[in-house]
Amino acid sequence: MAEQMKTLQPRIVLGITGSVAAYKAAELARLWVKSGIAVDVVMTGAACRFIAPLTLQALSGRPVWTQMWEGAQDGMQHIALSRGAQAIVVAPASADFLARVAQGRADDVLSALCLARECPMFVAPAMNVQMWTHPATQRNVARLRADGVNVLGPDSGDLACGETGEGRMLPPEAIAAAVATHFAEETAFGALLAGRRVLLTAGPTFEAIDPVRGLTNRSSGKMGFALAQAAAQAGAEVTLIAGPVTLPTPPGVARIDVTSAQEMADATFARIDRVDIFIGVAAVADYAPAAPAEQKIKKEASESLTLMLRPTVDILAELAQRAPHVFRVGFAAESQNIAVLGEAKRRRKHLPLLIANRAQDAINADDNEVILLDDSGAHPLPRMDKSLLARRLIREIASRWHQWKKTNS
Ligand code: CTP
């Protein structure tokens, strides 16, 4: 880990909260310092009752922060301390601290630091088994995980309160190893698509019937946005062509908003020559009104209304002709026979890779279960959260792209 972090100018902010396990944080600080990592220690008031700041100051060789308003001239150390740090690691993390961070509180130096951070955050919970298993704590932990916090442990065993069960803080060596593994994985992931250009479509399209009405579908755009984010984290230069959704643009991604299938096609074709990989995640409308009305269509109560629809351009199929040099990845939402219908679609659209899922499951959900279809067959993945799945899919896409490039250049 020392090697890993040296290249990144290693510094970790170690947060300590009120728990008997606070004494173990001293060993954690010692391990990091020994391996060449600078450690800035921040302690809550409760932590100071369990272990003296002086101990941590001696071990880290740096000032220990315990008060919101001490130290820096401008009173901004709660922001400054996390800037340039590789991680904030809170060990031990008490139930109260987890609750406060889950709520986004910033009323002491450590919680303010966590709220203002730009770096990854880890927590190593330590508490009584009832506190840990209480629905409130589990709710807070689920919230923190959803907010991107890495939760390490807890272990099971004898607890300081005399009870036995889940709630022991992980040993300092295990915490240091988990943080090191995380950084090794991040570094490897960040190199997967370094210097590559990735273009994606995401979300639904909206096909106007008249100035106020239209045809659309229930695609949320979540999968496409998560993939765009993961591709950017993998080092790619990412452009995301988004149909009408209100999702925030992932960091480092260039976004182009479009409305109709035709606009999505135009935006794609204008950029396709400059990319290495195209991922079509959008649920593009297959049909659009043939002649949208210029004025709002008025109701004729006694008459039924017939809409004439024309097929839209199939962006992905069209790319097989226009851009055979680009590695093209399709998505297929099928309501039945997923692998069979997906494979037929993959062949029809001449795709090296198609990601198939159940339409009823995928649309608008936070998780998804997919099957990868390529020349070597069908490869099912387990159900997982869309952001985790996105990272997994970017790994799968990157490795296939490297292979494909070898035989197609
Ligand atoms: N797609 C596209 N342009 C279209 C329709 C679909 O680029 N006009 C892309 C989607 O982004 C997706 C893939 O094609 O990657 C498959 O979309 P899907 O709706 O499942 O397939 P369709 O070709 O529309 O076939 P069907 O609706 O009959 O299943």
Short mmCIF file of C-alpha atoms and ligand atoms in Angstrom, two decimals:
data_model
loop_
_atom_site.label_atom_id
_atom_site.label_comp_id
_atom_site.label_asym_id
_atom_site.label_seq_id
_atom_site.Cartn_x
_atom_site.Cartn_y
_atom_site.Cartn_z
CA MET A 1 0.00 0.00 0.00
CA ALA A 2 2.85 2.36 0.82
CA GLU A 3 4.08 2.05 -2.78
CA GLN A 4 0.57 2.50 -4.09
CA MET A 5 -0.01 5.63 -2.12
CA LYS A 6 3.40 7.23 -2.39
CA THR A 7 2.76 8.04 -6.02
CA LEU A 8 -0.49 9.74 -4.94
CA GLN A 9 1.20 11.89 -2.23
CA PRO A 10 -0.35 9.80 0.50
CA ARG A 11 -2.33 11.39 3.28
CA ILE A 12 -5.28 9.95 5.14
CA VAL A 13 -7.66 11.75 7.48
CA LEU A 14 -8.39 9.41 10.39
CA GLY A 15 -11.64 10.25 12.21
CA ILE A 16 -12.16 8.84 15.69
CA THR A 17 -15.56 8.85 17.40
CA GLY A 18 -16.79 7.85 20.86
CA SER A 19 -16.35 4.10 21.36
CA VAL A 20 -14.27 1.81 23.54
CA ALA A 21 -12.61 0.70 20.29
CA ALA A 22 -11.04 4.18 20.00
CA TYR A 23 -7.78 2.79 21.42
CA LYS A 24 -7.45 0.60 18.30
CA ALA A 25 -7.34 3.74 16.15
CA ALA A 26 -3.92 4.45 17.66
CA GLU A 27 -2.63 1.20 16.15
CA LEU A 28 -4.23 2.08 12.79
CA ALA A 29 -2.47 5.46 12.80
CA ARG A 30 0.81 3.73 13.69
CA LEU A 31 0.45 1.23 10.80
CA TRP A 32 -0.14 3.97 8.25
CA VAL A 33 2.66 6.20 9.53
CA LYS A 34 5.01 3.19 9.45
CA SER A 35 4.16 2.59 5.79
CA GLY A 36 4.91 6.19 4.82
CA ILE A 37 1.39 7.66 4.89
CA ALA A 38 0.75 11.01 6.58
CA VAL A 39 -2.16 10.79 9.01
CA ASP A 40 -4.26 13.79 10.07
CA VAL A 41 -6.32 12.78 13.09
CA VAL A 42 -9.71 14.36 13.82
CA MET A 43 -11.49 13.41 17.04
CA THR A 44 -15.00 14.06 18.30
CA GLY A 45 -15.55 15.23 21.88
CA ALA A 46 -16.72 11.73 22.85
CA ALA A 47 -13.60 10.15 21.32
CA CYS A 48 -11.42 12.36 23.56
CA ARG A 49 -13.05 10.72 26.60
CA PHE A 50 -11.81 7.29 25.46
CA ILE A 51 -8.30 8.13 24.26
CA ALA A 52 -6.12 11.23 24.69
CA PRO A 53 -5.48 13.37 21.60
CA LEU A 54 -1.86 13.53 22.80
CA THR A 55 -1.44 9.80 22.02
CA LEU A 56 -2.57 10.33 18.43
CA GLN A 57 -0.45 13.46 18.12
CA ALA A 58 2.63 11.52 19.23
CA LEU A 59 1.91 8.65 16.84
CA SER A 60 1.03 10.77 13.80
CA GLY A 61 3.61 13.49 14.46
CA ARG A 62 0.97 16.04 13.40
CA PRO A 63 -1.59 18.25 15.17
CA VAL A 64 -4.84 16.52 16.17
CA TRP A 65 -8.10 18.32 15.40
CA THR A 66 -10.82 18.26 18.03
CA GLN A 67 -12.61 21.59 17.71
CA MET A 68 -14.51 23.17 14.86
CA TRP A 69 -12.93 26.61 15.24
CA GLU A 70 -9.35 25.89 16.26
CA GLY A 71 -6.24 26.10 14.09
CA ALA A 72 -6.52 27.54 10.59
CA GLN A 73 -6.61 31.32 10.29
CA ASP A 74 -9.73 31.41 8.17
CA GLY A 75 -11.65 28.79 10.20
CA MET A 76 -11.91 26.60 7.11
CA GLN A 77 -9.84 23.63 8.22
CA HIS A 78 -12.96 21.43 8.10
CA ILE A 79 -12.77 21.81 4.34
CA ALA A 80 -9.02 22.21 3.86
CA LEU A 81 -8.07 19.06 5.75
CA SER A 82 -9.79 16.71 3.31
CA ARG A 83 -8.48 18.49 0.19
CA GLY A 84 -5.67 16.45 -1.32
CA ALA A 85 -6.27 13.58 1.11
CA GLN A 86 -6.64 10.10 -0.40
CA ALA A 87 -9.42 9.17 2.01
CA ILE A 88 -11.28 9.92 5.21
CA VAL A 89 -11.41 6.80 7.36
CA VAL A 90 -13.60 6.96 10.46
CA ALA A 91 -12.58 4.18 12.84
CA PRO A 92 -14.27 3.55 15.15
CA ALA A 93 -17.56 4.96 13.83
CA SER A 94 -20.23 5.09 16.54
CA ALA A 95 -23.97 4.67 15.92
CA ASP A 96 -24.49 8.36 16.64
CA PHE A 97 -21.81 9.40 14.17
CA LEU A 98 -23.28 7.17 11.42
CA ALA A 99 -26.70 8.74 12.06
CA ARG A 100 -25.33 12.25 11.84
CA VAL A 101 -23.37 11.67 8.64
CA ALA A 102 -26.35 9.87 7.08
CA GLN A 103 -28.35 13.05 7.73
CA GLY A 104 -25.66 15.33 6.33
CA ARG A 105 -25.10 17.10 9.69
CA ALA A 106 -22.07 19.36 10.03
CA ASP A 107 -22.14 20.45 13.67
CA ASP A 108 -18.70 19.24 14.70
CA VAL A 109 -15.34 19.24 12.98
CA LEU A 110 -15.46 15.57 11.87
CA SER A 111 -19.00 15.55 10.45
CA ALA A 112 -18.36 18.90 8.72
CA LEU A 113 -15.20 17.46 7.20
CA CYS A 114 -17.12 14.41 5.95
CA LEU A 115 -19.83 16.59 4.39
CA ALA A 116 -17.28 18.82 2.66
CA ARG A 117 -15.10 15.98 1.37
CA GLU A 118 -14.13 15.31 -2.23
CA CYS A 119 -12.26 12.08 -1.44
CA PRO A 120 -13.53 8.53 -0.76
CA MET A 121 -14.84 7.86 2.74
CA PHE A 122 -14.66 4.68 4.83
CA VAL A 123 -16.35 3.92 8.13
CA ALA A 124 -15.53 1.06 10.50
CA PRO A 125 -18.58 0.78 12.80
CA ALA A 126 -18.09 -0.22 16.45
CA MET A 127 -21.02 -0.54 18.84
CA ASN A 128 -23.21 -2.81 20.93
CA VAL A 129 -24.95 -5.56 18.92
CA GLN A 130 -28.46 -4.16 19.61
CA MET A 131 -27.39 -0.72 18.44
CA TRP A 132 -25.89 -2.22 15.28
CA THR A 133 -28.89 -4.39 14.39
CA HIS A 134 -31.46 -1.69 15.25
CA PRO A 135 -33.48 -0.75 12.16
CA ALA A 136 -32.48 2.91 12.59
CA THR A 137 -28.75 2.09 12.39
CA GLN A 138 -29.31 -0.29 9.47
CA ARG A 139 -31.30 2.45 7.70
CA ASN A 140 -28.44 4.89 8.26
CA VAL A 141 -25.85 2.39 7.02
CA ALA A 142 -27.93 1.70 3.89
CA ARG A 143 -28.17 5.48 3.32
CA LEU A 144 -24.41 5.88 3.70
CA ARG A 145 -23.73 3.01 1.28
CA ALA A 146 -26.11 4.57 -1.24
CA ASP A 147 -24.20 7.85 -0.79
CA GLY A 148 -20.98 6.05 -1.76
CA VAL A 149 -19.49 5.52 1.70
CA ASN A 150 -17.51 2.27 2.09
CA VAL A 151 -18.61 0.40 5.20
CA LEU A 152 -15.90 -1.89 6.64
CA GLY A 153 -17.23 -4.56 9.01
CA PRO A 154 -18.23 -4.78 11.77
CA ASP A 155 -16.91 -8.13 13.01
CA SER A 156 -18.72 -10.55 15.31
CA GLY A 157 -17.37 -11.49 18.73
CA ASP A 158 -17.18 -10.38 22.37
CA LEU A 159 -18.22 -6.77 22.77
CA ALA A 160 -17.00 -4.26 25.36
CA CYS A 161 -20.48 -4.19 26.93
CA GLY A 162 -20.15 -7.88 27.86
CA GLU A 163 -22.52 -9.09 25.15
CA THR A 164 -21.58 -11.16 22.12
CA GLY A 165 -22.53 -10.51 18.51
CA GLU A 166 -21.99 -8.22 15.57
CA GLY A 167 -20.57 -4.81 16.42
CA ARG A 168 -16.81 -5.24 16.96
CA MET A 169 -14.63 -2.87 15.00
CA LEU A 170 -12.48 -4.67 12.41
CA PRO A 171 -8.84 -5.09 13.51
CA PRO A 172 -6.61 -2.17 12.43
CA GLU A 173 -4.68 -4.44 10.00
CA ALA A 174 -7.93 -5.43 8.27
CA ILE A 175 -9.00 -1.78 7.93
CA ALA A 176 -5.61 -0.79 6.49
CA ALA A 177 -5.77 -3.74 4.07
CA ALA A 178 -9.33 -2.93 2.93
CA VAL A 179 -8.38 0.70 2.23
CA ALA A 180 -5.26 -0.42 0.33
CA THR A 181 -7.28 -2.91 -1.76
CA HIS A 182 -9.81 -0.20 -2.57
CA PHE A 183 -7.07 2.09 -3.90
CA ALA A 184 -5.39 -0.68 -5.87
CA GLU A 185 -8.76 -1.51 -7.50
CA GLU A 186 -9.51 2.16 -8.18
CA THR A 187 -6.12 2.65 -9.84
CA ALA A 188 -6.65 -0.43 -12.03
CA PHE A 189 -10.21 0.64 -12.89
CA GLY A 190 -9.07 4.18 -13.73
CA ALA A 191 -6.69 2.80 -16.38
CA LEU A 192 -9.23 0.55 -18.14
CA LEU A 193 -10.30 3.10 -20.76
CA ALA A 194 -7.61 5.75 -20.29
CA GLY A 195 -7.41 7.99 -23.35
CA ARG A 196 -10.40 6.31 -25.06
CA ARG A 197 -13.49 8.13 -26.26
CA VAL A 198 -16.88 6.74 -25.35
CA LEU A 199 -20.24 7.93 -26.68
CA LEU A 200 -23.50 6.86 -25.03
CA THR A 201 -27.21 7.43 -25.51
CA ALA A 202 -29.48 7.28 -22.45
CA GLY A 203 -33.04 7.86 -21.28
CA PRO A 204 -36.25 7.88 -23.30
CA THR A 205 -37.08 9.95 -26.36
CA PHE A 206 -40.17 12.14 -26.73
CA GLU A 207 -41.99 12.22 -30.07
CA ALA A 208 -44.32 15.18 -30.47
CA ILE A 209 -47.96 14.63 -31.37
CA ASP A 210 -48.73 18.35 -31.13
CA PRO A 211 -47.08 21.27 -29.23
CA VAL A 212 -48.18 19.93 -25.83
CA ARG A 213 -48.46 16.15 -26.23
CA GLY A 214 -46.16 13.36 -27.24
CA LEU A 215 -45.21 9.69 -27.19
CA THR A 216 -42.55 8.59 -24.73
CA ASN A 217 -41.70 5.66 -22.40
CA ARG A 218 -40.81 5.09 -18.76
CA SER A 219 -37.02 4.81 -19.13
CA SER A 220 -35.40 6.70 -16.23
CA GLY A 221 -31.95 7.06 -17.81
CA LYS A 222 -30.36 5.68 -14.60
CA MET A 223 -28.49 2.82 -16.29
CA GLY A 224 -27.09 5.03 -19.07
CA PHE A 225 -26.04 7.77 -16.63
CA ALA A 226 -24.41 5.20 -14.34
CA LEU A 227 -22.52 3.74 -17.30
CA ALA A 228 -21.38 7.21 -18.40
CA GLN A 229 -20.10 7.85 -14.87
CA ALA A 230 -18.31 4.50 -14.72
CA ALA A 231 -16.73 5.06 -18.15
CA ALA A 232 -15.43 8.44 -16.96
CA GLN A 233 -14.06 6.81 -13.79
CA ALA A 234 -12.35 4.28 -16.06
CA GLY A 235 -10.41 7.14 -17.64
CA ALA A 236 -12.43 7.62 -20.83
CA GLU A 237 -13.44 10.91 -22.42
CA VAL A 238 -17.22 10.51 -22.24
CA THR A 239 -20.03 12.15 -24.18
CA LEU A 240 -23.58 11.37 -23.09
CA ILE A 241 -26.51 12.07 -25.41
CA ALA A 242 -29.49 12.21 -23.08
CA GLY A 243 -33.20 12.12 -23.81
CA PRO A 244 -35.56 14.09 -21.53
CA VAL A 245 -34.57 13.11 -17.96
CA THR A 246 -33.86 15.25 -14.89
CA LEU A 247 -30.80 13.30 -13.65
CA PRO A 248 -27.67 15.29 -12.75
CA THR A 249 -24.75 15.05 -15.19
CA PRO A 250 -22.06 12.72 -13.80
CA PRO A 251 -18.73 14.44 -13.01
CA GLY A 252 -16.35 14.61 -15.96
CA VAL A 253 -19.03 13.75 -18.55
CA ALA A 254 -19.97 16.03 -21.49
CA ARG A 255 -23.77 15.98 -21.88
CA ILE A 256 -25.91 16.77 -24.91
CA ASP A 257 -29.66 17.00 -24.28
CA VAL A 258 -31.99 15.92 -27.05
CA THR A 259 -35.71 15.26 -27.26
CA SER A 260 -36.70 13.12 -30.26
CA ALA A 261 -35.25 9.97 -31.81
CA GLN A 262 -34.24 12.00 -34.86
CA GLU A 263 -32.34 14.52 -32.68
CA MET A 264 -30.65 11.63 -30.85
CA ALA A 265 -29.67 10.07 -34.18
CA ASP A 266 -28.33 13.39 -35.55
CA ALA A 267 -26.28 14.02 -32.38
CA THR A 268 -24.87 10.46 -32.52
CA PHE A 269 -24.00 10.45 -36.23
CA ALA A 270 -22.29 13.87 -35.88
CA ARG A 271 -19.87 12.45 -33.28
CA ILE A 272 -19.47 8.78 -34.11
CA ASP A 273 -16.32 9.17 -36.22
CA ARG A 274 -14.40 10.51 -33.22
CA VAL A 275 -15.11 7.67 -30.78
CA ASP A 276 -13.74 4.23 -29.94
CA ILE A 277 -16.81 2.80 -28.22
CA PHE A 278 -20.55 3.49 -28.61
CA ILE A 279 -23.03 2.26 -25.98
CA GLY A 280 -26.70 2.58 -26.93
CA VAL A 281 -28.59 2.53 -23.64
CA ALA A 282 -31.44 4.84 -24.68
CA ALA A 283 -34.96 3.49 -25.01
CA VAL A 284 -35.43 5.12 -28.39
CA ALA A 285 -39.02 5.33 -29.63
CA ASP A 286 -39.50 2.93 -32.55
CA TYR A 287 -42.32 5.03 -34.01
CA ALA A 288 -43.09 8.76 -34.12
CA PRO A 289 -46.21 10.61 -35.28
CA ALA A 290 -45.91 10.93 -39.07
CA ALA A 291 -47.16 14.52 -39.10
CA PRO A 292 -47.10 16.28 -35.70
CA ALA A 293 -49.84 18.92 -35.53
CA GLU A 294 -48.58 22.50 -35.40
CA GLN A 295 -51.47 23.57 -33.17
CA LYS A 296 -52.91 21.78 -30.17
CA ILE A 297 -55.31 19.04 -31.34
CA LYS A 298 -58.84 19.89 -30.15
CA LYS A 299 -61.15 17.28 -28.73
CA GLU A 300 -63.97 16.08 -30.96
CA ALA A 301 -65.99 14.27 -28.32
CA SER A 302 -67.86 11.95 -30.59
CA GLU A 303 -64.95 11.03 -32.87
CA SER A 304 -62.16 8.52 -32.24
CA LEU A 305 -58.71 9.82 -33.13
CA THR A 306 -56.27 7.94 -35.35
CA LEU A 307 -52.56 8.75 -35.13
CA MET A 308 -50.46 7.81 -38.12
CA LEU A 309 -46.96 6.66 -36.96
CA ARG A 310 -43.81 6.24 -39.00
CA PRO A 311 -40.74 4.23 -37.97
CA THR A 312 -37.85 6.22 -36.49
CA VAL A 313 -34.24 5.70 -37.52
CA ASP A 314 -32.65 2.73 -35.73
CA ILE A 315 -29.48 4.45 -34.50
CA LEU A 316 -27.66 1.32 -33.44
CA ALA A 317 -28.46 -0.68 -36.59
CA GLU A 318 -27.46 2.28 -38.75
CA LEU A 319 -24.06 2.47 -37.02
CA ALA A 320 -23.13 -0.99 -38.33
CA GLN A 321 -22.99 0.63 -41.80
CA ARG A 322 -21.76 4.10 -40.82
CA ALA A 323 -19.16 3.19 -38.20
CA PRO A 324 -18.03 -0.44 -38.38
CA HIS A 325 -14.67 0.68 -36.88
CA VAL A 326 -16.42 1.61 -33.60
CA PHE A 327 -17.03 -1.06 -30.93
CA ARG A 328 -20.83 -0.96 -30.69
CA VAL A 329 -22.70 -2.12 -27.59
CA GLY A 330 -26.48 -2.44 -27.54
CA PHE A 331 -29.04 -2.94 -24.81
CA ALA A 332 -32.16 -5.02 -25.31
CA ALA A 333 -35.23 -4.82 -23.15
CA GLU A 334 -37.25 -7.99 -23.70
CA SER A 335 -40.36 -9.06 -21.82
CA GLN A 336 -39.76 -12.82 -22.46
CA ASN A 337 -37.15 -15.25 -23.94
CA ILE A 338 -34.47 -12.70 -23.09
CA ALA A 339 -31.39 -14.61 -24.26
CA VAL A 340 -32.96 -15.90 -27.49
CA LEU A 341 -34.60 -12.64 -28.56
CA GLY A 342 -31.53 -10.68 -27.42
CA GLU A 343 -29.20 -12.83 -29.50
CA ALA A 344 -31.45 -12.38 -32.56
CA LYS A 345 -31.32 -8.61 -31.99
CA ARG A 346 -27.54 -8.69 -31.62
CA ARG A 347 -27.17 -10.43 -34.96
CA ARG A 348 -29.72 -8.19 -36.67
CA LYS A 349 -27.85 -5.07 -35.52
CA HIS A 350 -24.37 -6.61 -36.13
CA LEU A 351 -23.14 -5.96 -32.58
CA PRO A 352 -20.05 -7.48 -30.96
CA LEU A 353 -21.85 -7.16 -27.59
CA LEU A 354 -25.46 -6.85 -26.49
CA ILE A 355 -26.65 -6.49 -22.90
CA ALA A 356 -30.11 -8.00 -22.47
CA ASN A 357 -32.52 -7.62 -19.59
CA ARG A 358 -36.17 -8.01 -18.66
CA ALA A 359 -38.03 -4.87 -19.70
CA GLN A 360 -40.41 -5.09 -16.71
CA ASP A 361 -37.43 -5.25 -14.28
CA ALA A 362 -35.08 -2.74 -15.78
CA ILE A 363 -37.19 0.30 -16.54
CA ASN A 364 -37.07 2.86 -13.71
CA ALA A 365 -35.58 0.44 -11.12
CA ASP A 366 -32.44 1.05 -9.01
CA ASP A 367 -31.05 -2.41 -9.69
CA ASN A 368 -30.91 -4.70 -12.69
CA GLU A 369 -30.07 -8.26 -13.77
CA VAL A 370 -28.56 -8.67 -17.23
CA ILE A 371 -27.21 -11.28 -19.64
CA LEU A 372 -24.20 -10.43 -21.82
CA LEU A 373 -24.47 -11.82 -25.34
CA ASP A 374 -21.40 -12.01 -27.54
CA ASP A 375 -19.86 -14.31 -30.15
CA SER A 376 -18.89 -16.81 -27.45
CA GLY A 377 -22.43 -17.15 -26.06
CA ALA A 378 -24.61 -15.95 -23.16
CA HIS A 379 -23.02 -14.76 -19.89
CA PRO A 380 -25.54 -13.99 -17.10
CA LEU A 381 -24.56 -11.59 -14.28
CA PRO A 382 -26.19 -11.58 -10.83
CA ARG A 383 -28.72 -8.88 -9.94
CA MET A 384 -27.02 -5.76 -8.57
CA ASP A 385 -27.41 -2.04 -7.96
CA LYS A 386 -27.18 -0.06 -11.23
CA SER A 387 -24.03 1.87 -10.24
CA LEU A 388 -22.22 -1.37 -9.25
CA LEU A 389 -23.50 -3.03 -12.40
CA ALA A 390 -22.27 -0.10 -14.48
CA ARG A 391 -18.72 -0.57 -13.20
CA ARG A 392 -18.92 -4.30 -13.87
CA LEU A 393 -20.24 -3.67 -17.40
CA ILE A 394 -17.48 -1.14 -18.13
CA ARG A 395 -14.95 -3.84 -17.13
CA GLU A 396 -16.67 -6.34 -19.45
CA ILE A 397 -16.87 -3.81 -22.29
CA ALA A 398 -13.23 -2.71 -21.90
CA SER A 399 -11.87 -6.27 -21.97
CA ARG A 400 -13.98 -7.19 -25.04
CA TRP A 401 -13.02 -3.95 -26.75
CA HIS A 402 -9.30 -4.72 -26.31
CA GLN A 403 -9.84 -8.18 -27.84
CA TRP A 404 -12.04 -6.86 -30.66
CA LYS A 405 -9.51 -4.15 -31.49
CA LYS A 406 -6.81 -6.76 -32.02
CA THR A 407 -8.86 -8.59 -34.67
CA ASN A 408 -10.43 -5.48 -36.22
CA SER A 409 -7.50 -3.16 -36.81
N1 CTP B 1 -32.04 1.54 -30.55
C1 CTP B 1 -31.60 2.60 -31.34
N2 CTP B 1 -32.47 3.27 -32.14
C2 CTP B 1 -33.75 2.90 -32.22
C3 CTP B 1 -34.23 1.82 -31.42
C4 CTP B 1 -33.35 1.15 -30.61
O1 CTP B 1 -30.41 2.93 -31.27
N3 CTP B 1 -34.58 3.57 -33.02
C5 CTP B 1 -31.09 0.82 -29.72
C6 CTP B 1 -31.34 0.96 -28.24
O2 CTP B 1 -30.63 2.07 -27.70
C7 CTP B 1 -30.82 -0.36 -27.70
C8 CTP B 1 -31.07 -1.34 -28.82
O3 CTP B 1 -31.22 -0.54 -30.01
O4 CTP B 1 -29.43 -0.35 -27.50
C9 CTP B 1 -32.27 -2.22 -28.70
O5 CTP B 1 -33.42 -1.52 -28.39
P1 CTP B 1 -34.82 -2.25 -28.20
O6 CTP B 1 -35.88 -1.23 -28.00
O7 CTP B 1 -34.73 -3.35 -27.21
O8 CTP B 1 -34.95 -2.97 -29.59
P2 CTP B 1 -35.70 -2.59 -30.89
O9 CTP B 1 -34.71 -2.60 -32.00
O10 CTP B 1 -36.48 -1.34 -30.69
O11 CTP B 1 -36.66 -3.84 -31.09
P3 CTP B 1 -38.03 -4.22 -30.33
O12 CTP B 1 -38.59 -2.97 -29.73
O13 CTP B 1 -38.86 -4.79 -31.40
O14 CTP B 1 -37.64 -5.24 -29.30
#
